[in-house]
C-alpha atoms as one frame of an Amber mdcrd trajectory, in Angstrom:
protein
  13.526  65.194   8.508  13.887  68.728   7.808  14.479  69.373   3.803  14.547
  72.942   1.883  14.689  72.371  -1.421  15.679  74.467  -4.363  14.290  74.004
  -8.246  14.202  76.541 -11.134  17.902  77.752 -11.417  19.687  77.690 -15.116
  21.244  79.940 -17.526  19.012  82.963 -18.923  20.600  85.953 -20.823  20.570
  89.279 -19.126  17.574  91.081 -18.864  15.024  87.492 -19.111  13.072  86.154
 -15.653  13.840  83.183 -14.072  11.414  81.739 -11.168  13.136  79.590  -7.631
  10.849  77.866  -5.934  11.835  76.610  -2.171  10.032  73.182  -1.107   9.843
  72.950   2.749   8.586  69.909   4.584  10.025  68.498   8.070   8.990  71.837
  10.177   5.471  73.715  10.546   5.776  76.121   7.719   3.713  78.939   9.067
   5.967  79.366  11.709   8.979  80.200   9.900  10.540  83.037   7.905  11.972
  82.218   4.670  14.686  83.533   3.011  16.415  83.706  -0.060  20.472  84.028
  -0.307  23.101  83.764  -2.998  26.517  83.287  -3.372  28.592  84.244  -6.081
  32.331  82.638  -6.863  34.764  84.260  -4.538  32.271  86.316  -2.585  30.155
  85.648   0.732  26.565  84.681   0.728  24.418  87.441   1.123  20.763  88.381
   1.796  18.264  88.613  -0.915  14.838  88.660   0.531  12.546  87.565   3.021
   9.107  86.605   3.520   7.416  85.518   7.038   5.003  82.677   6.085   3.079
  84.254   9.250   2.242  87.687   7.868   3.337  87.530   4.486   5.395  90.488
   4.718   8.791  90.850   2.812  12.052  92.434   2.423  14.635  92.931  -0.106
  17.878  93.326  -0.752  18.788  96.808  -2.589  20.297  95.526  -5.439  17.554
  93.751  -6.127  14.504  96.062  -5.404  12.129  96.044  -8.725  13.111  93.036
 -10.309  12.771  90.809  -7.832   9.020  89.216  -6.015   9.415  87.018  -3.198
   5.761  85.028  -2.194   4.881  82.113  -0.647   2.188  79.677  -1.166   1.581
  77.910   2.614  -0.821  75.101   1.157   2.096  73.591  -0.226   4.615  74.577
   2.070   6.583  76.994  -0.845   8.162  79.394  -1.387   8.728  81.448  -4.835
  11.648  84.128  -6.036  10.507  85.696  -9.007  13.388  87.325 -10.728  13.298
  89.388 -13.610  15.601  92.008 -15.468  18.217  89.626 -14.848  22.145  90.882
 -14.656  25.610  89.283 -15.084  25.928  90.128 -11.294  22.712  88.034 -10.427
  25.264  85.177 -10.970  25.352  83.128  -8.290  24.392  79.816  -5.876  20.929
  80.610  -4.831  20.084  79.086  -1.208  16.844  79.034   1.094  16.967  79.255
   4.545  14.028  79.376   7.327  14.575  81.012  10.830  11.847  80.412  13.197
   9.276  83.220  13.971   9.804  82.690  17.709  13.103  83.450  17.814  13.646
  86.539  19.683  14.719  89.777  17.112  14.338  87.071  14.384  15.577  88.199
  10.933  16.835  86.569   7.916  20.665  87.057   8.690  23.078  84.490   7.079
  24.380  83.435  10.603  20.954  83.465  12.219  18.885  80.842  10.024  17.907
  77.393  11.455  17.620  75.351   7.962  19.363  75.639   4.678  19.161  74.225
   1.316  21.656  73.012  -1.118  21.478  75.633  -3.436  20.594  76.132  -7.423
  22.893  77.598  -9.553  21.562  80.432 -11.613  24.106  81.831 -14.418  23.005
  85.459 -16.203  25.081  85.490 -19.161  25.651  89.099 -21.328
């Protein structure tokens, strides 16, 4: 069974760190991208990075460019979202996904992943 699960959400005041962490098991890791999306009330889920557990390399969303780290640790099948300089606007339902590497023009697209998690809510209060 294919699970993607999310730990390490909460509240934090603006401008402290918080640290997701994405537990994959059910699929061969290494041949997956992983992403990291969020969803804030009202609004559609959008990107916020994306690591290929091939490769290692990553991408970001803009609005979170210098205060945010995505890595992944394949010995335990994880993956990590360090987030710091935290803003109101960082409020939201944060998800993993994984996309396989094979798939052609593979990206981390919100339409195009293969698995999803549930989610952990991270609030940023003022």
């Amino acid at each position: 069974e294919v699970q993607l699960v999310e730990s390490g959400g909460g509240l934090v005041q603006a401008g402290g760190s918080l640290r997701l962490s994405c537990a994959a098991s059910g699929f061969t890791f290494d041949d997956y991208a992983i992403g990291w999306f969020r969803q804030a009330p009202g609004k559609e889920r959008d990107g916020v990075s994306c690591i290929s557990s091939s490769d290692g390399s990553a991408s970001y969303a803009d609005s979170v460019k210098g205060r945010f780290t995505i890595s992944s640790d394949n010995a335990k099948n994880t993956v990590y979202l360090q987030m710091n300089s935290l803003k109101p606007e960082d409020t939201a339902v944060y998800y993993c996904a994984a996309v396989g590497l094979f798939r052609p023009g593979y990206g981390c697209y919100v339409h195009g992943m293969d698995y999803w998690g549930k989610g952990t809510l991270v609030t940023v209060s003022s």
